[in-house]
Tab-separated table of C-alpha atoms and ligand atoms in Angstrom:
chain	number	residue	atom	x	y	z
A	1	UNK	CA	-14.087	-2.732	-12.062
A	2	UNK	CA	-17.510	-4.136	-12.740
A	3	UNK	CA	-20.392	-3.354	-10.346
A	4	UNK	CA	-20.826	-7.073	-9.715
A	5	UNK	CA	-17.451	-7.103	-7.925
A	6	UNK	CA	-18.637	-4.652	-5.349
A	7	UNK	CA	-22.050	-6.244	-4.795
A	8	UNK	CA	-20.374	-9.657	-4.398
A	9	UNK	CA	-18.011	-8.199	-1.805
A	10	UNK	CA	-20.879	-6.606	0.099
A	11	UNK	CA	-22.771	-9.889	0.118
A	12	UNK	CA	-19.661	-11.743	1.278
A	13	UNK	CA	-19.179	-9.320	4.162
A	14	UNK	CA	-22.847	-9.529	5.145
A	15	UNK	CA	-22.716	-13.334	4.981
A	16	UNK	CA	-20.207	-13.270	7.846
A	17	UNK	CA	-22.605	-11.300	10.102
A	18	UNK	CA	-25.530	-12.729	11.976
A	19	UNK	CA	-27.369	-9.428	12.037
A	20	UNK	CA	-26.497	-5.746	12.224
A	21	UNK	CA	-25.696	-2.406	10.621
A	22	UNK	CA	-22.372	-1.602	8.925
A	23	UNK	CA	-21.438	2.062	8.487
A	24	UNK	CA	-18.485	3.059	6.316
A	25	UNK	CA	-17.722	6.638	5.434
A	26	UNK	CA	-15.668	8.166	2.660
A	27	UNK	CA	-12.419	10.033	3.369
A	28	UNK	CA	-12.849	13.678	4.254
A	29	UNK	CA	-11.109	16.353	2.173
A	30	UNK	CA	-8.027	17.539	4.114
A	31	UNK	CA	-6.870	21.141	4.338
A	32	UNK	CA	-3.276	21.623	3.181
A	33	UNK	CA	-3.072	25.317	3.965
A	34	UNK	CA	-5.674	28.022	4.149
A	35	UNK	CA	-8.389	27.432	1.544
A	36	UNK	CA	-6.399	24.766	-0.299
A	37	UNK	CA	-6.683	21.018	0.035
A	38	UNK	CA	-4.542	17.931	-0.463
A	39	UNK	CA	-5.616	16.043	-3.539
A	40	UNK	CA	-8.515	13.821	-2.548
A	41	UNK	CA	-8.025	10.091	-2.077
A	42	UNK	CA	-10.934	7.802	-1.225
A	43	UNK	CA	-10.875	5.654	1.928
A	44	UNK	CA	-9.657	2.235	0.759
A	45	UNK	CA	-12.121	0.119	2.794
A	46	UNK	CA	-15.043	2.265	1.638
A	47	UNK	CA	-13.881	2.093	-1.972
A	48	UNK	CA	-13.386	-1.683	-1.738
A	49	UNK	CA	-17.009	-2.136	-0.739
A	50	UNK	CA	-18.660	0.185	-3.259
A	51	UNK	CA	-16.210	1.699	-5.802
A	52	UNK	CA	-17.543	5.210	-5.195
A	53	UNK	CA	-14.815	7.858	-5.375
A	54	UNK	CA	-16.502	11.065	-4.271
A	55	UNK	CA	-16.166	12.658	-0.819
A	56	UNK	CA	-19.020	13.236	1.661
A	57	UNK	CA	-20.563	9.843	1.003
A	58	UNK	CA	-21.624	7.074	3.372
A	59	UNK	CA	-22.264	3.379	2.824
A	60	UNK	CA	-24.663	1.456	5.053
A	61	UNK	CA	-25.070	-2.312	4.857
A	62	UNK	CA	-27.932	-3.962	6.697
A	63	UNK	CA	-28.485	-7.535	7.673
A	64	UNK	CA	-31.521	-9.067	9.344
A	65	UNK	CA	-32.145	-12.810	9.639
A	66	UNK	CA	-34.414	-12.452	6.588
A	67	UNK	CA	-32.651	-10.025	4.260
A	68	UNK	CA	-29.728	-7.768	3.379
A	69	UNK	CA	-29.712	-4.210	2.029
A	70	UNK	CA	-27.047	-1.770	0.748
A	71	UNK	CA	-27.658	1.971	0.964
A	72	UNK	CA	-25.311	4.624	-0.415
A	73	UNK	CA	-25.609	8.265	0.591
A	74	UNK	CA	-23.991	10.687	-1.857
A	75	UNK	CA	-23.479	14.417	-1.919
A	76	UNK	CA	-26.346	16.306	-3.538
A	77	UNK	CA	-25.053	18.410	-6.429
A	78	UNK	CA	-25.289	22.164	-6.070
A	79	UNK	CA	-24.647	24.930	-8.582
A	80	UNK	CA	-22.170	26.506	-6.144
A	81	UNK	CA	-20.246	23.224	-5.723
A	82	UNK	CA	-20.193	22.700	-9.485
A	83	UNK	CA	-18.830	26.223	-10.030
A	84	UNK	CA	-15.848	25.693	-7.711
A	85	UNK	CA	-15.147	21.974	-7.788
A	86	UNK	CA	-16.900	20.646	-10.875
A	87	UNK	CA	-20.030	18.589	-11.128
A	88	UNK	CA	-20.521	15.688	-8.785
A	89	UNK	CA	-22.450	12.593	-9.737
A	90	UNK	CA	-25.406	13.380	-7.495
A	91	UNK	CA	-28.196	11.056	-6.457
A	92	UNK	CA	-29.604	10.538	-9.964
A	93	UNK	CA	-26.157	10.031	-11.540
A	94	UNK	CA	-25.181	7.569	-8.819
A	95	UNK	CA	-28.449	5.643	-9.263
A	96	UNK	CA	-27.643	5.212	-12.963
A	97	UNK	CA	-24.078	4.048	-12.346
A	98	UNK	CA	-24.198	2.067	-9.101
A	99	UNK	CA	-26.268	-1.003	-8.350
A	100	UNK	CA	-27.236	-0.366	-4.740
A	101	UNK	CA	-30.575	-1.238	-3.202
A	102	UNK	CA	-31.020	2.434	-2.354
A	103	UNK	CA	-29.173	5.674	-3.051
A	104	UNK	CA	-30.030	8.854	-1.170
A	105	UNK	CA	-28.594	12.275	-0.569
A	106	UNK	CA	-26.315	12.566	2.501
A	107	UNK	CA	-28.808	15.167	3.709
A	108	UNK	CA	-31.179	12.283	4.445
A	109	UNK	CA	-28.661	10.311	6.496
A	110	UNK	CA	-29.328	11.850	9.904
A	111	UNK	CA	-33.072	11.159	9.657
A	112	UNK	CA	-32.665	7.605	8.395
A	113	UNK	CA	-29.862	6.352	10.613
A	114	UNK	CA	-31.942	6.445	13.778
A	115	UNK	CA	-34.756	4.518	12.085
A	116	UNK	CA	-32.251	1.936	10.891
A	117	UNK	CA	-30.520	1.525	14.242
A	118	UNK	CA	-33.754	0.864	16.115
A	119	UNK	CA	-34.245	-2.286	13.999
A	120	UNK	CA	-30.861	-3.869	14.794
A	121	UNK	CA	-28.766	-5.114	17.712
A	122	UNK	CA	-25.184	-4.822	16.399
A	123	UNK	CA	-23.265	-1.920	14.878
A	124	UNK	CA	-20.118	-2.389	12.763
A	125	UNK	CA	-17.873	0.642	12.266
A	126	UNK	CA	-14.228	1.546	11.762
A	127	UNK	CA	-13.074	2.384	15.299
A	128	UNK	CA	-10.738	5.025	13.876
A	129	UNK	CA	-13.516	6.701	11.898
A	130	UNK	CA	-14.190	10.058	13.545
A	131	UNK	CA	-16.528	11.271	10.804
A	132	UNK	CA	-19.827	12.941	11.625
A	133	UNK	CA	-21.717	9.946	10.189
A	134	UNK	CA	-20.278	7.596	12.818
A	135	UNK	CA	-20.611	10.192	15.590
A	136	UNK	CA	-24.248	10.669	14.668
A	137	UNK	CA	-24.828	6.912	14.750
A	138	UNK	CA	-23.205	6.642	18.181
A	139	UNK	CA	-25.337	9.526	19.415
A	140	UNK	CA	-28.444	7.793	18.072
A	141	UNK	CA	-27.478	4.584	19.881
A	142	UNK	CA	-27.354	6.543	23.150
A	143	UNK	CA	-30.638	8.286	22.471
A	144	UNK	CA	-32.400	5.052	21.565
A	145	UNK	CA	-31.310	3.523	24.876
A	146	UNK	CA	-33.053	6.353	26.671
A	147	UNK	CA	-36.230	5.990	24.619
A	148	UNK	CA	-39.108	3.932	25.884
A	149	UNK	CA	-40.836	1.489	23.592
A	150	UNK	CA	-37.866	0.726	21.330
A	151	UNK	CA	-38.097	-2.982	20.607
A	152	UNK	CA	-34.462	-3.517	19.611
A	153	UNK	CA	-31.329	-1.704	20.640
A	154	UNK	CA	-27.684	-1.828	19.677
A	155	UNK	CA	-25.965	-4.042	22.222
A	156	UNK	CA	-22.554	-4.456	20.611
A	157	UNK	CA	-20.300	-2.214	18.555
A	158	UNK	CA	-17.686	-4.060	16.477
A	159	UNK	CA	-14.730	-2.995	14.348
A	160	UNK	CA	-15.661	-3.805	10.754
A	161	UNK	CA	-12.185	-3.207	9.334
A	162	UNK	CA	-10.833	-6.618	10.350
A	163	UNK	CA	-13.554	-8.324	8.291
A	164	UNK	CA	-13.026	-6.122	5.226
A	165	UNK	CA	-9.260	-6.271	5.397
A	166	UNK	CA	-9.311	-10.042	5.648
A	167	UNK	CA	-11.232	-10.015	2.364
A	168	UNK	CA	-8.709	-7.556	0.892
A	169	UNK	CA	-5.915	-10.099	1.430
A	170	UNK	CA	-6.900	-12.108	-1.644
A	171	UNK	CA	-6.778	-10.044	-4.811
A	172	UNK	CA	-9.127	-10.674	-7.724
A	173	UNK	CA	-7.808	-10.781	-11.299
A	174	UNK	CA	-9.120	-7.242	-11.847
A	175	UNK	CA	-7.212	-5.966	-8.825
A	176	UNK	CA	-4.046	-7.702	-10.001
A	177	UNK	CA	-4.460	-6.065	-13.430
A	178	UNK	CA	-4.523	-2.637	-11.774
A	179	UNK	CA	-1.438	-3.448	-9.696
A	180	UNK	CA	0.339	-4.668	-12.849
A	181	UNK	CA	-0.545	-1.452	-14.645
A	182	UNK	CA	0.841	0.645	-11.777
A	183	UNK	CA	4.016	-1.461	-11.865
A	184	UNK	CA	4.410	-1.069	-15.648
A	185	UNK	CA	4.399	2.725	-15.318
A	186	UNK	CA	6.701	2.566	-12.295
A	187	UNK	CA	9.082	0.340	-14.269
A	188	UNK	CA	9.400	3.013	-16.958
A	189	UNK	CA	10.016	5.633	-14.289
A	190	UNK	CA	12.817	3.670	-12.582
A	191	UNK	CA	14.491	2.997	-15.920
A	192	UNK	CA	14.213	6.658	-16.830
A	193	UNK	CA	15.834	7.643	-13.518
A	194	UNK	CA	18.729	5.278	-14.279
A	195	UNK	CA	19.082	6.752	-17.773
A	196	UNK	CA	19.038	10.367	-16.614
A	197	UNK	CA	21.190	10.032	-13.497
A	198	UNK	CA	24.427	12.030	-13.502
A	199	UNK	CA	26.650	13.226	-10.687
A	200	UNK	CA	25.988	16.874	-9.899
A	201	UNK	CA	22.218	16.500	-10.224
A	202	UNK	CA	19.979	17.071	-7.246
A	203	UNK	CA	17.959	14.179	-5.827
A	204	UNK	CA	14.719	15.998	-6.669
A	205	UNK	CA	15.681	16.068	-10.349
A	206	UNK	CA	15.477	12.283	-10.438
A	207	UNK	CA	12.199	12.460	-8.557
A	208	UNK	CA	10.911	14.920	-11.172
A	209	UNK	CA	11.972	12.617	-14.034
A	210	UNK	CA	9.937	9.836	-12.430
A	211	UNK	CA	6.945	12.044	-11.639
A	212	UNK	CA	6.851	13.072	-15.294
A	213	UNK	CA	6.431	9.436	-16.273
A	214	UNK	CA	3.798	8.803	-13.619
A	215	UNK	CA	1.721	11.796	-14.659
A	216	UNK	CA	2.204	11.504	-18.412
A	217	UNK	CA	0.921	7.934	-18.215
A	218	UNK	CA	-2.194	8.998	-16.364
A	219	UNK	CA	-1.227	7.559	-12.971
A	220	UNK	CA	-3.503	9.105	-10.400
A	221	UNK	CA	-0.707	9.821	-7.950
A	222	UNK	CA	2.450	8.609	-6.251
A	223	UNK	CA	1.563	5.613	-4.092
A	224	UNK	CA	3.652	7.177	-1.266
A	225	UNK	CA	6.166	9.976	-0.820
A	226	UNK	CA	9.166	9.204	-3.038
A	227	UNK	CA	12.526	8.457	-1.417
A	228	UNK	CA	15.454	9.548	-3.585
A	229	UNK	CA	18.443	9.130	-1.321
A	230	UNK	CA	21.997	9.722	-2.508
A	231	UNK	CA	24.943	8.250	-0.567
A	232	UNK	CA	24.513	8.165	3.204
A	233	UNK	CA	20.954	9.535	2.940
A	234	UNK	CA	19.909	5.980	2.031
A	235	UNK	CA	20.620	5.058	5.659
A	236	UNK	CA	17.690	7.192	6.780
A	237	UNK	CA	14.903	4.743	6.039
A	238	UNK	CA	12.154	7.301	5.470
A	239	UNK	CA	14.324	9.998	3.857
A	240	UNK	CA	11.968	12.182	1.812
A	241	UNK	CA	13.796	15.541	1.676
A	242	UNK	CA	15.265	14.650	-1.733
A	243	UNK	CA	17.181	17.946	-1.893
A	244	UNK	CA	20.845	16.879	-1.731
A	245	UNK	CA	23.430	16.702	-4.487
A	246	UNK	CA	24.085	13.337	-6.117
A	247	UNK	CA	27.823	12.739	-5.873
A	248	UNK	CA	30.181	10.868	-8.166
A	249	UNK	CA	31.115	7.572	-6.520
A	250	UNK	CA	27.985	7.306	-4.385
A	251	UNK	CA	24.942	5.092	-4.802
A	252	UNK	CA	21.411	6.423	-5.003
A	253	UNK	CA	18.511	4.510	-3.470
A	254	UNK	CA	15.134	5.240	-5.065
A	255	UNK	CA	11.990	3.935	-3.399
A	256	UNK	CA	9.245	5.432	-5.549
A	257	UNK	CA	6.150	4.137	-7.300
A	258	UNK	CA	2.785	5.206	-8.593
A	259	UNK	CA	-0.804	4.310	-7.910
A	260	UNK	CA	-3.137	3.261	-10.734
A	261	UNK	CA	-6.887	3.482	-10.218
A	262	UNK	CA	-6.258	3.424	-6.442
A	263	UNK	CA	-3.985	0.363	-6.574
A	264	UNK	CA	-0.386	0.736	-5.453
A	265	UNK	CA	3.000	-0.390	-6.616
A	266	UNK	CA	6.076	-0.205	-4.352
A	267	UNK	CA	9.517	-0.495	-5.912
A	268	UNK	CA	13.055	0.213	-4.730
A	269	UNK	CA	16.190	0.159	-6.823
A	270	UNK	CA	19.688	1.201	-5.778
A	271	UNK	CA	22.295	2.063	-8.400
A	272	UNK	CA	25.612	3.915	-8.815
A	273	UNK	CA	25.254	7.617	-9.605
A	274	UNK	CA	28.105	7.464	-12.142
A	275	UNK	CA	26.810	4.247	-13.702
A	276	UNK	CA	29.510	1.903	-12.379
A	277	UNK	CA	29.453	0.031	-9.043
A	278	UNK	CA	32.691	0.244	-7.035
A	279	UNK	CA	33.960	-3.092	-5.692
A	280	UNK	CA	32.657	-2.564	-2.132
A	281	UNK	CA	29.306	-1.316	-3.458
A	282	UNK	CA	29.031	-4.366	-5.712
A	283	UNK	CA	29.929	-6.698	-2.834
A	284	UNK	CA	27.126	-5.385	-0.646
A	285	UNK	CA	24.691	-5.047	-3.561
A	286	UNK	CA	25.127	-8.635	-4.667
A	287	UNK	CA	24.585	-9.879	-1.120
A	288	UNK	CA	21.294	-7.964	-0.850
A	289	UNK	CA	20.221	-9.191	-4.279
A	290	UNK	CA	21.089	-12.773	-3.386
A	291	UNK	CA	18.977	-12.529	-0.210
A	292	UNK	CA	16.081	-11.073	-2.201
A	293	UNK	CA	16.230	-13.800	-4.865
A	294	UNK	CA	16.395	-16.562	-2.279
A	295	UNK	CA	13.470	-15.210	-0.288
A	296	UNK	CA	11.373	-14.868	-3.470
A	297	UNK	CA	12.385	-18.400	-4.390
A	298	UNK	CA	10.991	-19.675	-1.077
A	299	UNK	CA	7.576	-18.084	-1.580
A	300	UNK	CA	4.716	-20.483	-2.194
A	301	UNK	CA	1.269	-21.209	-0.755
A	302	UNK	CA	1.445	-22.562	2.778
A	303	UNK	CA	4.630	-20.712	3.764
A	304	UNK	CA	4.012	-18.679	6.909
A	305	UNK	CA	4.833	-14.997	6.976
A	306	UNK	CA	6.870	-15.228	10.164
A	307	UNK	CA	8.924	-18.075	8.679
A	308	UNK	CA	9.684	-15.813	5.687
A	309	UNK	CA	10.760	-13.055	8.068
A	310	UNK	CA	13.012	-15.395	10.061
A	311	UNK	CA	14.473	-16.879	6.887
A	312	UNK	CA	15.301	-13.429	5.499
A	313	UNK	CA	16.910	-12.403	8.794
A	314	UNK	CA	19.066	-15.532	8.731
A	315	UNK	CA	20.164	-14.809	5.167
A	316	UNK	CA	20.868	-11.145	5.934
A	317	UNK	CA	22.823	-12.068	9.064
A	318	UNK	CA	24.936	-14.531	7.061
A	319	UNK	CA	25.475	-11.876	4.359
A	320	UNK	CA	26.719	-9.438	7.023
A	321	UNK	CA	29.089	-12.116	8.372
A	322	UNK	CA	30.364	-12.865	4.843
A	323	UNK	CA	31.050	-9.158	4.311
A	324	UNK	CA	32.955	-8.999	7.615
A	325	UNK	CA	30.487	-6.438	8.961
A	326	UNK	CA	29.354	-8.802	11.717
A	327	UNK	CA	31.898	-11.017	13.414
A	328	UNK	CA	31.152	-14.339	15.086
A	329	UNK	CA	28.812	-17.312	14.772
A	330	UNK	CA	25.400	-16.925	13.164
A	331	UNK	CA	23.331	-18.469	15.991
A	332	UNK	CA	24.381	-16.080	18.794
A	333	UNK	CA	24.372	-13.149	16.376
A	334	UNK	CA	20.781	-13.937	15.365
A	335	UNK	CA	19.757	-14.457	18.980
A	336	UNK	CA	21.215	-11.119	20.048
A	337	UNK	CA	19.613	-9.515	16.952
A	338	UNK	CA	23.020	-8.058	16.022
A	339	UNK	CA	21.948	-8.008	12.347
A	340	UNK	CA	19.149	-5.537	13.145
A	341	UNK	CA	21.725	-2.752	13.380
A	342	UNK	CA	22.344	-3.103	9.624
A	343	UNK	CA	19.045	-4.643	8.474
A	344	UNK	CA	16.450	-3.071	10.747
A	345	UNK	CA	13.176	-3.399	8.824
A	346	UNK	CA	10.880	-6.272	7.929
A	347	UNK	CA	11.192	-8.278	4.718
A	348	UNK	CA	7.950	-6.938	3.268
A	349	UNK	CA	4.302	-6.073	3.672
A	350	UNK	CA	0.968	-6.687	1.997
A	351	UNK	CA	0.260	-4.351	-0.925
A	352	UNK	CA	-2.946	-3.490	-2.759
A	353	UNK	CA	-5.350	-0.586	-2.369
A	354	UNK	CA	-2.884	0.765	0.201
A	355	UNK	CA	0.838	0.538	-0.343
A	356	UNK	CA	1.006	-0.912	3.167
A	357	UNK	CA	-2.223	-2.883	2.820
A	358	UNK	CA	-3.644	-3.158	6.348
A	359	UNK	CA	-4.652	-6.805	5.928
A	360	UNK	CA	-4.074	-9.172	8.860
A	361	UNK	CA	-0.689	-10.813	9.423
A	362	UNK	CA	-2.071	-13.239	12.021
A	363	UNK	CA	-5.126	-15.482	12.138
A	364	UNK	CA	-7.752	-15.553	14.911
A	365	UNK	CA	-5.549	-17.842	17.018
A	366	UNK	CA	-2.655	-15.391	16.779
A	367	UNK	CA	-0.764	-17.676	14.389
A	368	UNK	CA	1.239	-16.123	11.580
A	369	UNK	CA	-0.797	-16.271	8.356
A	370	UNK	CA	0.207	-18.743	5.690
A	371	UNK	CA	0.581	-17.415	2.165
A	372	UNK	CA	-2.098	-18.328	-0.370
A	373	UNK	CA	-2.595	-17.698	-4.067
A	374	UNK	CA	-3.922	-14.184	-4.693
A	375	UNK	CA	-1.999	-12.417	-1.936
A	376	UNK	CA	0.472	-9.686	-2.933
A	377	UNK	CA	3.490	-8.864	-0.806
A	378	UNK	CA	6.599	-6.779	-1.270
A	379	UNK	CA	9.986	-8.390	-0.743
A	380	UNK	CA	12.495	-5.707	0.162
A	381	UNK	CA	15.683	-6.718	1.961
A	382	UNK	CA	18.196	-3.991	2.720
A	383	UNK	CA	21.614	-3.472	4.292
A	384	UNK	CA	22.416	-0.026	5.673
A	385	UNK	CA	25.843	1.063	6.915
A	386	UNK	CA	26.003	4.581	8.274
A	387	UNK	CA	28.879	6.839	7.212
A	388	UNK	CA	29.839	7.427	10.844
A	389	UNK	CA	29.899	3.744	11.817
A	390	UNK	CA	33.532	3.233	12.718
A	391	UNK	CA	32.957	-0.384	13.682
A	392	UNK	CA	32.731	-1.250	9.976
A	393	UNK	CA	35.566	-1.208	7.407
A	394	UNK	CA	35.823	2.245	5.873
A	395	UNK	CA	35.132	0.999	2.342
A	396	UNK	CA	31.570	0.042	3.321
A	397	UNK	CA	30.664	3.176	5.268
A	398	UNK	CA	27.877	5.290	3.775
A	399	UNK	CA	26.467	2.435	1.708
A	400	UNK	CA	22.704	1.877	1.986
A	401	UNK	CA	21.057	-0.640	-0.324
A	402	UNK	CA	17.471	-1.889	-0.630
A	403	UNK	CA	15.976	-3.875	-3.495
A	404	UNK	CA	12.190	-4.133	-3.511
A	405	UNK	CA	9.797	-6.014	-5.789
A	406	UNK	CA	6.074	-6.772	-5.721
A	407	UNK	CA	5.260	-10.468	-5.546
A	408	UNK	CA	1.975	-12.238	-6.309
A	409	UNK	CA	1.510	-15.604	-4.636
A	410	UNK	CA	0.247	-18.148	-7.179
A	411	UNK	CA	-0.899	-21.783	-6.984
A	412	UNK	CA	2.513	-22.908	-8.203
A	413	UNK	CA	4.634	-20.571	-6.079
A	414	UNK	CA	4.838	-16.914	-6.926
A	415	UNK	CA	5.190	-14.382	-9.719
A	416	UNK	CA	7.465	-11.379	-9.417
A	417	UNK	CA	5.193	-8.715	-10.929
A	418	UNK	CA	8.086	-6.229	-11.188
A	419	UNK	CA	10.695	-8.570	-12.637
A	420	UNK	CA	11.011	-6.352	-15.745
A	421	UNK	CA	12.774	-3.641	-13.721
A	422	UNK	CA	16.512	-4.174	-14.061
A	423	UNK	CA	18.361	-5.193	-10.916
A	424	UNK	CA	21.470	-7.235	-11.683
A	425	UNK	CA	24.729	-5.283	-11.567
A	426	UNK	CA	25.259	-6.067	-15.240
A	427	UNK	CA	21.788	-4.971	-16.391
A	428	UNK	CA	21.909	-1.758	-14.374
A	429	UNK	CA	25.371	-0.826	-15.682
A	430	UNK	CA	24.322	-1.661	-19.251
A	431	UNK	CA	21.195	0.427	-19.020
A	432	UNK	CA	23.081	3.353	-17.518
A	433	UNK	CA	25.872	3.159	-20.086
A	434	UNK	CA	23.833	2.528	-23.219
A	435	UNK	CA	20.751	4.442	-22.075
A	436	UNK	CA	18.700	1.666	-23.582
A	437	UNK	CA	18.868	-2.037	-22.726
A	438	UNK	CA	15.832	-3.580	-21.123
A	439	UNK	CA	13.236	-0.881	-20.844
A	440	UNK	CA	9.509	-0.653	-20.738
A	441	UNK	CA	8.199	1.908	-23.183
A	442	UNK	CA	5.578	4.400	-22.256
A	443	UNK	CA	2.108	3.232	-23.033
A	444	UNK	CA	-0.701	5.479	-24.109
A	445	UNK	CA	-3.364	4.779	-21.567
A	446	UNK	CA	-5.796	7.526	-22.410
B	1	LIG	N1	7.781	2.541	0.171
B	1	LIG	C1	7.509	2.145	1.484
B	1	LIG	C2	7.942	0.782	1.739
B	1	LIG	O1	8.757	0.250	1.017
B	1	LIG	O2	7.450	0.114	2.602
B	2	MN	MN1	7.582	-1.532	0.732
B	3	MN	MN1	9.068	0.923	-0.933
């Protein structure tokens, strides 16, 4: 992404402030077990504002009535650090690559922050940020209050994340391109899982087939822990063990997707392990698919999120009545939330730099947000019937189905960005039988 994107975002954020200091810090490396770390992933809000991917960095944005200023603090390179972890960009490298007003070493932060804070009256931080940079700023605020002769002092501390995440709601074309790239790789991975699936395999073998495609296409990582859930395991919504056998006659639900250049995709497909849906499986599957298609069909600018949720619940409740899983009239069933037993989760969530993008769902008045062009949401209805649920006909027990796509809201309505991933009964069975059919071929991206 071009530097101009980040400077425009910073200016836009600063334009919303009267005056003040914004502090954003990078993610901290996290220990996995002694001496080893989880792979590093930059803080999404920090990245959104500056595009810098290295740890131990801090971004400060300043606004006075007269001017604005952006200052990035980056880790100073050391020979020791380079020996163990590779070279970092360093102050000089960052100055060449990033168009900030100032770039300094993080070693200079503690000296400068106090000077900066004594010139401002408002501080904007992430309330959940427990990094030393924010702690140091808070300490400086306290010290400055005790110091005589300070002309200005911080009188209000605000959460900056709401402002940034409101901006993150509307994706630029460059962001959408990254999401599309993540989806293209994920599409190949889901198709490969369908091609390779055989009864007698372990769930993790399908996960491995998908990971191979993610990694061999240069995807930076999985966007979230993959769910590969055979049979009744699909009824555990966040099943991530992925260690059971895949059995002939069962379905497998795969909710797995990769991240490309920090942008997520989030895709679920459910298909028969032996390649052929049984009648009861098809009945439930087609109901879920019908709900998904109708909800996507209703998406257009102006539609409120809570209306979409209510609409999907109505459709799912009717589907459960049609299947004979719920008995009675739709209105009292909806009122008593009877459908929640079999369709417990929401219809979707924002997606972008985070798979669950933490953008607002409500406006300042507490009203559900209306969709507008540039937003990206998942649409992921599901019906889950536990194997031990004796209140349901035996033929449906143990079936868990979710179908999830990534939808871009456009001026005209919406675009299903993952529509290339097969999902009709016919297309899935064809792909699994012929091992070809509609498939996205691996792209060389390096
Ligand atoms: N993969 C997580 C979700 O669908 O929300
Ligand atoms: Mn999702
Ligand atoms: Mn998902």
